[in-house]
Amino acid sequence: MTPSSPAESTASRSRDARRPLEGLLVVSLEQAVAAPYCSSRLADAGARVIKIERPEGDFARGYDAAVHGLSSYFVWLNRGKQSLVADIKSPDDAALLHRMLEKADVFIQNLAPGAAARAGFGAEELRRRYPRLITVDVSGYGSGHAYAGMKAYDLLVQAESGLAAITGHPAGPGRVGVSVCDIACGMSAYAAVLEALIARSINGEGRRLEVSLFDGMADWMNVPLLYFEGTGKAPQRVGLAHPSICPYGAFETSDGALVLLSIQNEREWARFCASVLEAPELPRAPGYESNTARVANRAEVDARVARLFATLTRQQAAARLDAAGTAYGFVNEVADLVNHPALRRVEVATPGGLASIVAPPAIHDGAAPVLGPVPGIGEHDALIRAEFAVPQAA
């Protein structure tokens, strides 16, 4: 194998540094969370994302003012995009959008049901006019049924999908504390766009994609659904415990910490009993001899574990669990996350100054990610309108 020349090495490094979606144009008529989540990941991967906003801006800009006057949601989901203020009901702005779509690779929209089609930007029409275009319709409940026209937001879908019914304390349903339905939808849309881009590289054709908040969460609800259909019983709300594994839950230490431990098999249970509970004979006792028996005897098992942890400090509990090889973690507050040793962060520029956000999960070749700035409302109006202006006659 011959060594690379300096020129070849430089070219190779340049290719390696280039983000995989550079050169692609994404036009996104978006607001809130699900669609911006999808387009933000495309922007992270190098695509040029033009975010079309109303004159007052994406309403998610005003969810809070925690990050230099911008909302935490908006800063998280809109890094690396360009902002264009446009009214698609205006003939001039509609024509501008069509000129953009002539060159675009992906068009994403999550307007109210039917709004994009009424404005002349329905997926069927766009796919007919622009055969290489990948269209992404993000909705609350999908199409072709009684719920198709309903507005949907994350918590509504948590409730409708059954997620809230299996979340929280036995006293009542609970909300997952982040926008999990929006995120599931946005992640699914991002994966589908990447698949469509691969397919287009083979056959030259775009694709019409539909992704809904409900479908995204319904997919995540497969296990509770299949369990219910197979047993006639839905998983019970058990707070910080597992409905079908015991012991798997949170126990308070003598200094007030909550340690969450997880026993996954009988070998781990035996080691836990010997090293943590200091009761090596316990796995042979009635009600303790198998996971099924322990689940049926949960109150007694958990009470025994709780009595032990109530005598240990957080540090002592961690030492015993480490020695036993038991999986565990501590129930942290959000304030504890700030200094968590595993937390990775990255800076992004915002109109109000630099913000430190959590880094994207995937690490590429060990390099820290470089994320583009968060745009101000209409920050790129002049640039984009000049670029896609109607050519003047000679």
C-alpha positions as a LaTeX table, in Angstrom:
\begin{tabular}{lrrr}
\hline
Residue & $x$ (\AA) & $y$ (\AA) & $z$ (\AA) \\
\hline
Met1 & 0.00 & 0.00 & 0.00 \\
Thr2 & 1.62 & 3.23 & $-1.14$ \\
Pro3 & 1.57 & 6.25 & 1.18 \\
Ser4 & $-0.79$ & 9.07 & 0.28 \\
Ser5 & 0.70 & 12.20 & $-1.21$ \\
Pro6 & 0.30 & 15.45 & 0.78 \\
Ala7 & $-2.35$ & 16.61 & $-1.68$ \\
Glu8 & $-4.27$ & 13.32 & $-1.35$ \\
Ser9 & $-4.06$ & 13.49 & 2.44 \\
Thr10 & $-5.40$ & 17.05 & 2.45 \\
Ala11 & $-8.26$ & 16.07 & 0.14 \\
Ser12 & $-9.06$ & 13.07 & 2.31 \\
Arg13 & $-9.15$ & 15.20 & 5.45 \\
Ser14 & $-11.40$ & 17.69 & 3.66 \\
Arg15 & $-13.82$ & 14.93 & 2.66 \\
Asp16 & $-13.80$ & 13.52 & 6.19 \\
Ala17 & $-14.54$ & 16.96 & 7.67 \\
Arg18 & $-17.45$ & 17.55 & 5.29 \\
Arg19 & $-20.79$ & 16.84 & 6.85 \\
Pro20 & $-22.77$ & 14.17 & 4.97 \\
Leu21 & $-25.78$ & 16.28 & 3.94 \\
Glu22 & $-23.88$ & 19.35 & 2.76 \\
Gly23 & $-25.27$ & 20.61 & $-0.54$ \\
Leu24 & $-28.85$ & 19.57 & 0.25 \\
Leu25 & $-31.58$ & 22.18 & 0.59 \\
Val26 & $-34.40$ & 21.67 & 3.09 \\
Val27 & $-37.39$ & 24.03 & 3.16 \\
Ser28 & $-39.43$ & 23.71 & 6.33 \\
Leu29 & $-42.78$ & 25.35 & 6.96 \\
Glu30 & $-42.63$ & 24.52 & 10.64 \\
Gln31 & $-43.49$ & 25.46 & 14.17 \\
Ala32 & $-43.35$ & 24.04 & 17.69 \\
Val33 & $-41.39$ & 20.80 & 18.19 \\
Ala34 & $-41.85$ & 17.71 & 15.98 \\
Ala35 & $-41.00$ & 19.19 & 12.56 \\
Pro36 & $-38.25$ & 21.48 & 13.94 \\
Tyr37 & $-36.72$ & 18.44 & 15.65 \\
Cys38 & $-36.47$ & 16.65 & 12.28 \\
Ser39 & $-35.07$ & 19.66 & 10.42 \\
Ser40 & $-32.59$ & 20.48 & 13.20 \\
Arg41 & $-31.00$ & 17.06 & 12.78 \\
Leu42 & $-30.79$ & 17.59 & 9.03 \\
Ala43 & $-29.09$ & 20.93 & 9.70 \\
Asp44 & $-26.66$ & 19.28 & 12.13 \\
Ala45 & $-25.74$ & 16.86 & 9.33 \\
Gly46 & $-24.89$ & 19.73 & 7.01 \\
Ala47 & $-28.10$ & 20.42 & 5.09 \\
Arg48 & $-29.09$ & 24.01 & 4.44 \\
Val49 & $-32.42$ & 24.43 & 6.25 \\
Ile50 & $-34.61$ & 27.42 & 5.44 \\
Lys51 & $-37.20$ & 27.84 & 8.18 \\
Ile52 & $-40.30$ & 29.71 & 7.04 \\
Glu53 & $-41.94$ & 31.71 & 9.83 \\
Arg54 & $-44.93$ & 33.96 & 10.29 \\
Pro55 & $-44.16$ & 37.67 & 10.92 \\
Glu56 & $-44.49$ & 37.04 & 14.67 \\
Gly57 & $-42.21$ & 34.02 & 14.35 \\
Asp58 & $-42.59$ & 30.38 & 15.30 \\
Phe59 & $-44.79$ & 30.50 & 18.41 \\
Ala60 & $-42.25$ & 28.22 & 20.16 \\
Arg61 & $-39.96$ & 31.26 & 20.31 \\
Gly62 & $-42.17$ & 32.50 & 23.15 \\
Tyr63 & $-42.69$ & 29.34 & 25.20 \\
Asp64 & $-40.33$ & 30.82 & 27.77 \\
Ala65 & $-37.51$ & 33.37 & 27.85 \\
Ala66 & $-34.91$ & 31.26 & 29.64 \\
Val67 & $-32.05$ & 31.50 & 27.12 \\
His68 & $-31.07$ & 35.12 & 26.48 \\
Gly69 & $-34.72$ & 35.99 & 25.95 \\
Leu70 & $-35.44$ & 33.02 & 23.67 \\
Ser71 & $-37.27$ & 29.89 & 24.75 \\
Ser72 & $-35.36$ & 26.79 & 25.71 \\
Tyr73 & $-37.35$ & 24.80 & 23.13 \\
Phe74 & $-36.48$ & 27.19 & 20.31 \\
Val75 & $-32.75$ & 27.28 & 21.05 \\
Trp76 & $-32.63$ & 23.49 & 21.25 \\
Leu77 & $-34.47$ & 22.86 & 17.98 \\
Asn78 & $-33.47$ & 25.66 & 15.61 \\
Arg79 & $-29.69$ & 25.81 & 15.59 \\
Gly80 & $-28.07$ & 25.97 & 12.19 \\
Lys81 & $-31.13$ & 27.18 & 10.27 \\
Gln82 & $-31.91$ & 30.24 & 8.19 \\
Ser83 & $-35.12$ & 32.18 & 8.97 \\
Leu84 & $-37.38$ & 33.59 & 6.29 \\
Val85 & $-40.57$ & 35.46 & 7.15 \\
Ala86 & $-43.21$ & 34.72 & 4.53 \\
Asp87 & $-46.99$ & 34.45 & 4.12 \\
Ile88 & $-47.80$ & 31.50 & 1.88 \\
Lys89 & $-51.30$ & 32.95 & 1.31 \\
Ser90 & $-49.65$ & 35.90 & $-0.46$ \\
Pro91 & $-49.24$ & 35.21 & $-4.20$ \\
Asp92 & $-45.75$ & 36.73 & $-4.23$ \\
Asp93 & $-44.56$ & 34.70 & $-1.23$ \\
Ala94 & $-46.21$ & 31.54 & $-2.57$ \\
Ala95 & $-44.32$ & 32.06 & $-5.84$ \\
Leu96 & $-41.11$ & 32.58 & $-3.88$ \\
Leu97 & $-41.66$ & 29.31 & $-2.04$ \\
His98 & $-42.20$ & 27.47 & $-5.31$ \\
Arg99 & $-38.95$ & 28.87 & $-6.69$ \\
Met100 & $-37.23$ & 27.52 & $-3.58$ \\
Leu101 & $-38.89$ & 24.12 & $-3.99$ \\
Glu102 & $-37.63$ & 23.88 & $-7.57$ \\
Lys103 & $-34.15$ & 23.54 & $-6.04$ \\
Ala104 & $-35.05$ & 21.87 & $-2.77$ \\
Asp105 & $-34.40$ & 18.28 & $-1.82$ \\
Val106 & $-36.77$ & 18.09 & 1.16 \\
Phe107 & $-39.94$ & 19.97 & 2.09 \\
Ile108 & $-41.29$ & 19.61 & 5.63 \\
Gln109 & $-44.55$ & 21.06 & 6.94 \\
Asn110 & $-46.56$ & 20.71 & 10.13 \\
Leu111 & $-49.33$ & 23.24 & 9.65 \\
Ala112 & $-52.86$ & 22.54 & 10.85 \\
Pro113 & $-54.53$ & 19.62 & 9.00 \\
Gly114 & $-55.25$ & 20.57 & 5.37 \\
Ala115 & $-53.70$ & 24.06 & 5.57 \\
Ala116 & $-50.72$ & 23.30 & 3.32 \\
Ala117 & $-52.91$ & 21.73 & 0.62 \\
Arg118 & $-55.35$ & 24.66 & 0.69 \\
Ala119 & $-52.42$ & 27.01 & 0.10 \\
Gly120 & $-51.23$ & 24.98 & $-2.88$ \\
Phe121 & $-48.47$ & 23.07 & $-1.08$ \\
Gly122 & $-50.08$ & 19.66 & $-0.66$ \\
Ala123 & $-47.77$ & 16.68 & $-1.01$ \\
Glu124 & $-49.49$ & 15.21 & $-4.09$ \\
Glu125 & $-49.24$ & 18.46 & $-6.05$ \\
Leu126 & $-45.63$ & 19.05 & $-5.01$ \\
Arg127 & $-44.56$ & 15.52 & $-5.87$ \\
Arg128 & $-46.17$ & 15.94 & $-9.31$ \\
Arg129 & $-44.38$ & 19.23 & $-9.95$ \\
Tyr130 & $-41.03$ & 18.27 & $-8.41$ \\
Pro131 & $-40.42$ & 14.53 & $-8.88$ \\
Arg132 & $-37.12$ & 14.51 & $-6.94$ \\
Leu133 & $-38.58$ & 16.32 & $-3.96$ \\
Ile134 & $-39.06$ & 14.46 & $-0.67$ \\
Thr135 & $-42.14$ & 15.79 & 1.10 \\
Val136 & $-42.74$ & 15.31 & 4.81 \\
Asp137 & $-46.18$ & 15.95 & 6.29 \\
Val138 & $-46.05$ & 16.01 & 10.10 \\
Ser139 & $-49.46$ & 15.81 & 11.78 \\
Gly140 & $-51.08$ & 14.93 & 15.05 \\
Tyr141 & $-52.99$ & 11.79 & 14.11 \\
Gly142 & $-52.28$ & 11.00 & 10.47 \\
Ser143 & $-54.89$ & 10.86 & 7.71 \\
Gly144 & $-57.88$ & 8.87 & 6.52 \\
His145 & $-59.81$ & 8.46 & 9.78 \\
Ala146 & $-62.05$ & 10.30 & 12.24 \\
Tyr147 & $-59.12$ & 11.90 & 14.09 \\
Ala148 & $-57.40$ & 13.23 & 10.97 \\
Gly149 & $-58.68$ & 16.78 & 11.35 \\
Met150 & $-57.97$ & 17.16 & 15.04 \\
Lys151 & $-55.33$ & 19.51 & 16.34 \\
Ala152 & $-52.80$ & 17.76 & 18.49 \\
Tyr153 & $-50.14$ & 18.73 & 20.99 \\
Asp154 & $-47.77$ & 16.52 & 22.90 \\
Leu155 & $-49.73$ & 16.08 & 26.14 \\
Leu156 & $-52.97$ & 15.42 & 24.25 \\
Val157 & $-51.28$ & 12.59 & 22.38 \\
Gln158 & $-49.71$ & 11.25 & 25.59 \\
Ala159 & $-53.29$ & 10.93 & 26.84 \\
Glu160 & $-54.85$ & 9.57 & 23.64 \\
Ser161 & $-52.13$ & 6.96 & 23.05 \\
Gly162 & $-52.49$ & 5.41 & 26.52 \\
Leu163 & $-49.04$ & 6.58 & 27.60 \\
Ala164 & $-50.41$ & 8.75 & 30.42 \\
Ala165 & $-52.44$ & 5.81 & 31.73 \\
Ile166 & $-49.31$ & 3.73 & 32.36 \\
Thr167 & $-47.17$ & 6.64 & 33.57 \\
Gly168 & $-46.97$ & 8.04 & 37.06 \\
His169 & $-48.08$ & 6.99 & 40.52 \\
Pro170 & $-50.86$ & 4.49 & 41.29 \\
Ala171 & $-52.97$ & 7.44 & 42.44 \\
Gly172 & $-53.51$ & 8.64 & 38.88 \\
Pro173 & $-52.20$ & 9.08 & 35.31 \\
Gly174 & $-49.07$ & 11.16 & 34.77 \\
Arg175 & $-47.33$ & 13.16 & 32.09 \\
Val176 & $-43.88$ & 12.26 & 30.86 \\
Gly177 & $-41.92$ & 15.39 & 31.75 \\
Val178 & $-40.58$ & 16.13 & 28.25 \\
Ser179 & $-42.34$ & 16.35 & 24.87 \\
Val180 & $-41.93$ & 12.67 & 24.22 \\
Cys181 & $-44.60$ & 12.35 & 21.48 \\
Asp182 & $-43.14$ & 15.27 & 19.54 \\
Ile183 & $-39.65$ & 13.83 & 19.90 \\
Ala184 & $-40.72$ & 10.33 & 18.81 \\
Cys185 & $-42.38$ & 11.84 & 15.76 \\
Gly186 & $-39.40$ & 14.05 & 14.89 \\
Met187 & $-36.95$ & 11.18 & 15.27 \\
Ser188 & $-39.09$ & 8.96 & 13.03 \\
Ala189 & $-39.38$ & 11.71 & 10.43 \\
Tyr190 & $-35.61$ & 12.24 & 10.42 \\
Ala191 & $-34.95$ & 8.53 & 9.91 \\
Ala192 & $-37.55$ & 8.38 & 7.11 \\
Val193 & $-35.97$ & 11.36 & 5.32 \\
Leu194 & $-32.54$ & 9.71 & 5.44 \\
Glu195 & $-34.04$ & 6.49 & 4.01 \\
Ala196 & $-35.76$ & 8.50 & 1.26 \\
Leu197 & $-32.50$ & 10.27 & 0.39 \\
Ile198 & $-30.75$ & 6.91 & 0.07 \\
Ala199 & $-33.57$ & 5.57 & $-2.12$ \\
Arg200 & $-33.44$ & 8.68 & $-4.31$ \\
Ser201 & $-29.70$ & 8.23 & $-4.82$ \\
Ile202 & $-30.56$ & 4.84 & $-6.34$ \\
Asn203 & $-33.73$ & 5.51 & $-8.35$ \\
Gly204 & $-33.74$ & 9.29 & $-8.75$ \\
Glu205 & $-37.24$ & 9.63 & $-7.32$ \\
Gly206 & $-38.41$ & 11.61 & $-4.32$ \\
Arg207 & $-40.92$ & 10.24 & $-1.85$ \\
Arg208 & $-44.04$ & 11.34 & 0.02 \\
Leu209 & $-43.66$ & 10.83 & 3.76 \\
Glu210 & $-46.31$ & 11.15 & 6.45 \\
Val211 & $-45.42$ & 11.01 & 10.14 \\
Ser212 & $-47.73$ & 11.70 & 13.07 \\
Leu213 & $-47.28$ & 12.27 & 16.78 \\
Phe214 & $-49.77$ & 9.49 & 17.45 \\
Asp215 & $-48.01$ & 6.94 & 15.22 \\
Gly216 & $-44.66$ & 7.78 & 16.78 \\
Met217 & $-45.94$ & 7.16 & 20.29 \\
Ala218 & $-48.13$ & 4.20 & 19.31 \\
Asp219 & $-44.98$ & 2.49 & 18.07 \\
Trp220 & $-43.33$ & 3.09 & 21.45 \\
Met221 & $-46.47$ & 1.67 & 23.10 \\
Asn222 & $-46.07$ & $-1.73$ & 21.41 \\
Val223 & $-45.04$ & $-3.57$ & 24.59 \\
Pro224 & $-47.94$ & $-2.35$ & 26.78 \\
Leu225 & $-50.38$ & $-2.97$ & 23.92 \\
Leu226 & $-49.16$ & $-6.49$ & 23.14 \\
Tyr227 & $-49.00$ & $-7.32$ & 26.85 \\
Phe228 & $-52.60$ & $-6.17$ & 27.30 \\
Glu229 & $-53.84$ & $-8.12$ & 24.29 \\
Gly230 & $-52.02$ & $-11.23$ & 25.47 \\
Thr231 & $-53.03$ & $-11.10$ & 29.13 \\
Gly232 & $-56.10$ & $-8.88$ & 29.34 \\
Lys233 & $-54.24$ & $-6.65$ & 31.83 \\
Ala234 & $-52.56$ & $-3.32$ & 31.19 \\
Pro235 & $-49.26$ & $-2.55$ & 32.92 \\
Gln236 & $-49.97$ & $-0.86$ & 36.22 \\
Arg237 & $-48.68$ & 2.56 & 37.24 \\
Val238 & $-46.00$ & 1.83 & 39.80 \\
Gly239 & $-44.11$ & 5.12 & 40.05 \\
Leu240 & $-40.36$ & 4.54 & 40.25 \\
Ala241 & $-40.69$ & 0.78 & 39.97 \\
His242 & $-40.98$ & $-1.80$ & 37.21 \\
Pro243 & $-44.36$ & $-3.50$ & 36.73 \\
Ser244 & $-42.90$ & $-6.92$ & 35.92 \\
Ile245 & $-39.47$ & $-7.05$ & 37.65 \\
Cys246 & $-38.72$ & $-7.07$ & 41.38 \\
Pro247 & $-36.74$ & $-5.60$ & 42.97 \\
Tyr248 & $-36.51$ & $-2.78$ & 40.48 \\
Gly249 & $-37.27$ & 0.54 & 42.11 \\
Ala250 & $-36.17$ & 3.48 & 44.25 \\
Phe251 & $-35.14$ & 3.24 & 47.90 \\
Glu252 & $-34.21$ & 6.06 & 50.26 \\
Thr253 & $-30.84$ & 6.12 & 52.03 \\
Ser254 & $-30.23$ & 7.42 & 55.55 \\
Asp255 & $-29.06$ & 10.78 & 54.21 \\
Gly256 & $-32.09$ & 11.32 & 51.98 \\
Ala257 & $-30.80$ & 10.14 & 48.59 \\
Leu258 & $-33.00$ & 7.97 & 46.37 \\
Val259 & $-31.11$ & 5.06 & 44.86 \\
Leu260 & $-32.78$ & 3.25 & 41.98 \\
Leu261 & $-31.62$ & $-0.33$ & 41.57 \\
Ser262 & $-32.36$ & $-2.90$ & 38.91 \\
Ile263 & $-32.15$ & $-6.68$ & 39.25 \\
Gln264 & $-32.38$ & $-8.35$ & 35.85 \\
Asn265 & $-31.84$ & $-12.07$ & 36.53 \\
Glu266 & $-31.44$ & $-14.67$ & 39.27 \\
Arg267 & $-27.65$ & $-14.52$ & 39.20 \\
Glu268 & $-27.77$ & $-10.78$ & 39.93 \\
Trp269 & $-30.37$ & $-11.37$ & 42.65 \\
Ala270 & $-28.17$ & $-13.93$ & 44.40 \\
Arg271 & $-25.17$ & $-11.57$ & 44.35 \\
Phe272 & $-27.34$ & $-8.69$ & 45.58 \\
Cys273 & $-28.64$ & $-10.78$ & 48.48 \\
Ala274 & $-25.14$ & $-11.94$ & 49.44 \\
Ser275 & $-23.24$ & $-8.64$ & 49.05 \\
Val276 & $-25.81$ & $-5.93$ & 49.67 \\
Leu277 & $-28.46$ & $-7.46$ & 51.91 \\
Glu278 & $-25.88$ & $-9.76$ & 53.55 \\
Ala279 & $-28.47$ & $-12.55$ & 53.40 \\
Pro280 & $-27.04$ & $-15.20$ & 51.04 \\
Glu281 & $-29.79$ & $-17.67$ & 51.93 \\
Leu282 & $-32.64$ & $-15.33$ & 50.89 \\
Pro283 & $-32.95$ & $-16.51$ & 47.24 \\
Arg284 & $-34.11$ & $-19.91$ & 48.52 \\
Ala285 & $-36.84$ & $-18.48$ & 50.76 \\
Pro286 & $-40.52$ & $-18.69$ & 49.74 \\
Gly287 & $-41.58$ & $-15.50$ & 47.98 \\
Tyr288 & $-37.98$ & $-14.67$ & 47.05 \\
Glu289 & $-36.98$ & $-17.64$ & 44.91 \\
Ser290 & $-37.81$ & $-16.27$ & 41.43 \\
Asn291 & $-38.75$ & $-13.02$ & 39.76 \\
Thr292 & $-42.34$ & $-14.20$ & 39.36 \\
Ala293 & $-42.51$ & $-14.97$ & 43.08 \\
Arg294 & $-40.93$ & $-11.65$ & 44.00 \\
Val295 & $-43.36$ & $-9.68$ & 41.83 \\
Ala296 & $-46.27$ & $-11.43$ & 43.57 \\
Asn297 & $-44.58$ & $-10.72$ & 46.90 \\
Arg298 & $-43.45$ & $-7.20$ & 45.93 \\
Ala299 & $-44.58$ & $-5.41$ & 49.10 \\
Glu300 & $-42.55$ & $-7.72$ & 51.36 \\
Val301 & $-39.50$ & $-7.80$ & 49.07 \\
Asp302 & $-39.40$ & $-4.02$ & 48.65 \\
Ala303 & $-39.93$ & $-3.49$ & 52.37 \\
Arg304 & $-36.94$ & $-5.70$ & 53.17 \\
Val305 & $-34.72$ & $-3.88$ & 50.68 \\
Ala306 & $-35.96$ & $-0.51$ & 51.97 \\
Arg307 & $-35.08$ & $-1.37$ & 55.58 \\
Leu308 & $-31.51$ & $-2.09$ & 54.56 \\
Phe309 & $-31.00$ & 1.09 & 52.52 \\
Ala310 & $-32.47$ & 3.20 & 55.32 \\
Thr311 & $-29.39$ & 2.25 & 57.37 \\
Leu312 & $-26.86$ & 3.24 & 54.65 \\
Thr313 & $-25.65$ & 6.60 & 53.43 \\
Arg314 & $-25.60$ & 7.32 & 49.71 \\
Gln315 & $-21.86$ & 6.62 & 49.63 \\
Gln316 & $-22.20$ & 3.34 & 51.55 \\
Ala317 & $-25.08$ & 2.20 & 49.34 \\
Ala318 & $-23.06$ & 2.91 & 46.20 \\
Ala319 & $-20.08$ & 0.98 & 47.57 \\
Arg320 & $-22.17$ & $-2.11$ & 48.30 \\
Leu321 & $-23.96$ & $-2.00$ & 44.95 \\
Asp322 & $-20.66$ & $-1.59$ & 43.10 \\
Ala323 & $-19.20$ & $-4.60$ & 44.96 \\
Ala324 & $-22.23$ & $-6.71$ & 44.03 \\
Gly325 & $-22.20$ & $-5.62$ & 40.38 \\
Thr326 & $-25.80$ & $-4.42$ & 40.73 \\
Ala327 & $-27.08$ & $-1.90$ & 38.20 \\
Tyr328 & $-28.13$ & 1.29 & 39.97 \\
Gly329 & $-28.45$ & 5.03 & 39.66 \\
Phe330 & $-29.52$ & 7.94 & 41.78 \\
Val331 & $-32.77$ & 9.84 & 41.26 \\
Asn332 & $-31.29$ & 13.22 & 40.43 \\
Glu333 & $-32.91$ & 16.61 & 40.28 \\
Val334 & $-32.48$ & 18.72 & 37.14 \\
Ala335 & $-29.92$ & 20.76 & 39.12 \\
Asp336 & $-27.86$ & 17.58 & 39.51 \\
Leu337 & $-27.84$ & 17.07 & 35.73 \\
Val338 & $-25.93$ & 20.34 & 35.31 \\
Asn339 & $-22.76$ & 18.81 & 36.78 \\
His340 & $-23.31$ & 15.17 & 35.83 \\
Pro341 & $-20.01$ & 13.55 & 34.83 \\
Ala342 & $-21.55$ & 11.96 & 31.74 \\
Leu343 & $-23.17$ & 15.16 & 30.44 \\
Arg344 & $-21.73$ & 16.44 & 27.16 \\
Arg345 & $-22.42$ & 20.02 & 26.12 \\
Val346 & $-21.79$ & 22.24 & 23.11 \\
Glu347 & $-22.11$ & 25.97 & 22.54 \\
Val348 & $-24.46$ & 27.55 & 20.03 \\
Ala349 & $-24.78$ & 31.20 & 19.13 \\
Thr350 & $-28.16$ & 32.88 & 19.65 \\
Pro351 & $-29.28$ & 36.45 & 18.90 \\
Gly352 & $-28.76$ & 37.18 & 22.60 \\
Gly353 & $-25.38$ & 35.49 & 23.08 \\
Leu354 & $-23.77$ & 32.08 & 23.40 \\
Ala355 & $-25.82$ & 29.26 & 24.93 \\
Ser356 & $-24.54$ & 25.94 & 26.22 \\
Ile357 & $-26.87$ & 23.10 & 25.21 \\
Val358 & $-26.66$ & 19.34 & 25.52 \\
Ala359 & $-24.61$ & 17.88 & 22.67 \\
Pro360 & $-26.30$ & 15.60 & 20.12 \\
Pro361 & $-26.13$ & 11.94 & 21.20 \\
Ala362 & $-24.08$ & 10.51 & 18.33 \\
Ile363 & $-20.31$ & 11.10 & 18.41 \\
His364 & $-18.70$ & 11.11 & 14.97 \\
Asp365 & $-15.09$ & 9.93 & 14.90 \\
Gly366 & $-14.49$ & 11.27 & 18.38 \\
Ala367 & $-14.97$ & 14.89 & 17.30 \\
Ala368 & $-17.03$ & 17.48 & 19.15 \\
Pro369 & $-19.98$ & 18.69 & 17.06 \\
Val370 & $-20.08$ & 22.16 & 15.58 \\
Leu371 & $-23.64$ & 23.50 & 15.50 \\
Gly372 & $-24.83$ & 26.50 & 13.54 \\
Pro373 & $-26.36$ & 29.59 & 15.16 \\
Val374 & $-29.99$ & 30.06 & 16.15 \\
Pro375 & $-31.54$ & 32.62 & 13.79 \\
Gly376 & $-33.46$ & 35.75 & 14.65 \\
Ile377 & $-36.93$ & 36.17 & 13.13 \\
Gly378 & $-36.47$ & 36.86 & 9.42 \\
Glu379 & $-32.71$ & 37.18 & 9.80 \\
His380 & $-32.11$ & 35.84 & 6.31 \\
Asp381 & $-35.02$ & 37.50 & 4.48 \\
Ala382 & $-32.92$ & 39.73 & 2.23 \\
Leu383 & $-30.41$ & 37.01 & 1.38 \\
Ile384 & $-33.04$ & 34.39 & 0.52 \\
Arg385 & $-35.36$ & 36.73 & $-1.37$ \\
Ala386 & $-32.44$ & 37.96 & $-3.49$ \\
Glu387 & $-31.24$ & 34.41 & $-4.15$ \\
Phe388 & $-34.66$ & 33.15 & $-5.28$ \\
Ala389 & $-35.88$ & 36.33 & $-6.93$ \\
Val390 & $-37.58$ & 36.15 & $-10.32$ \\
Pro391 & $-34.85$ & 36.72 & $-12.93$ \\
Gln392 & $-35.17$ & 40.11 & $-14.61$ \\
Ala393 & $-35.77$ & 40.08 & $-18.33$ \\
Ala394 & $-32.82$ & 41.23 & $-20.43$ \\
\hline
\end{tabular}
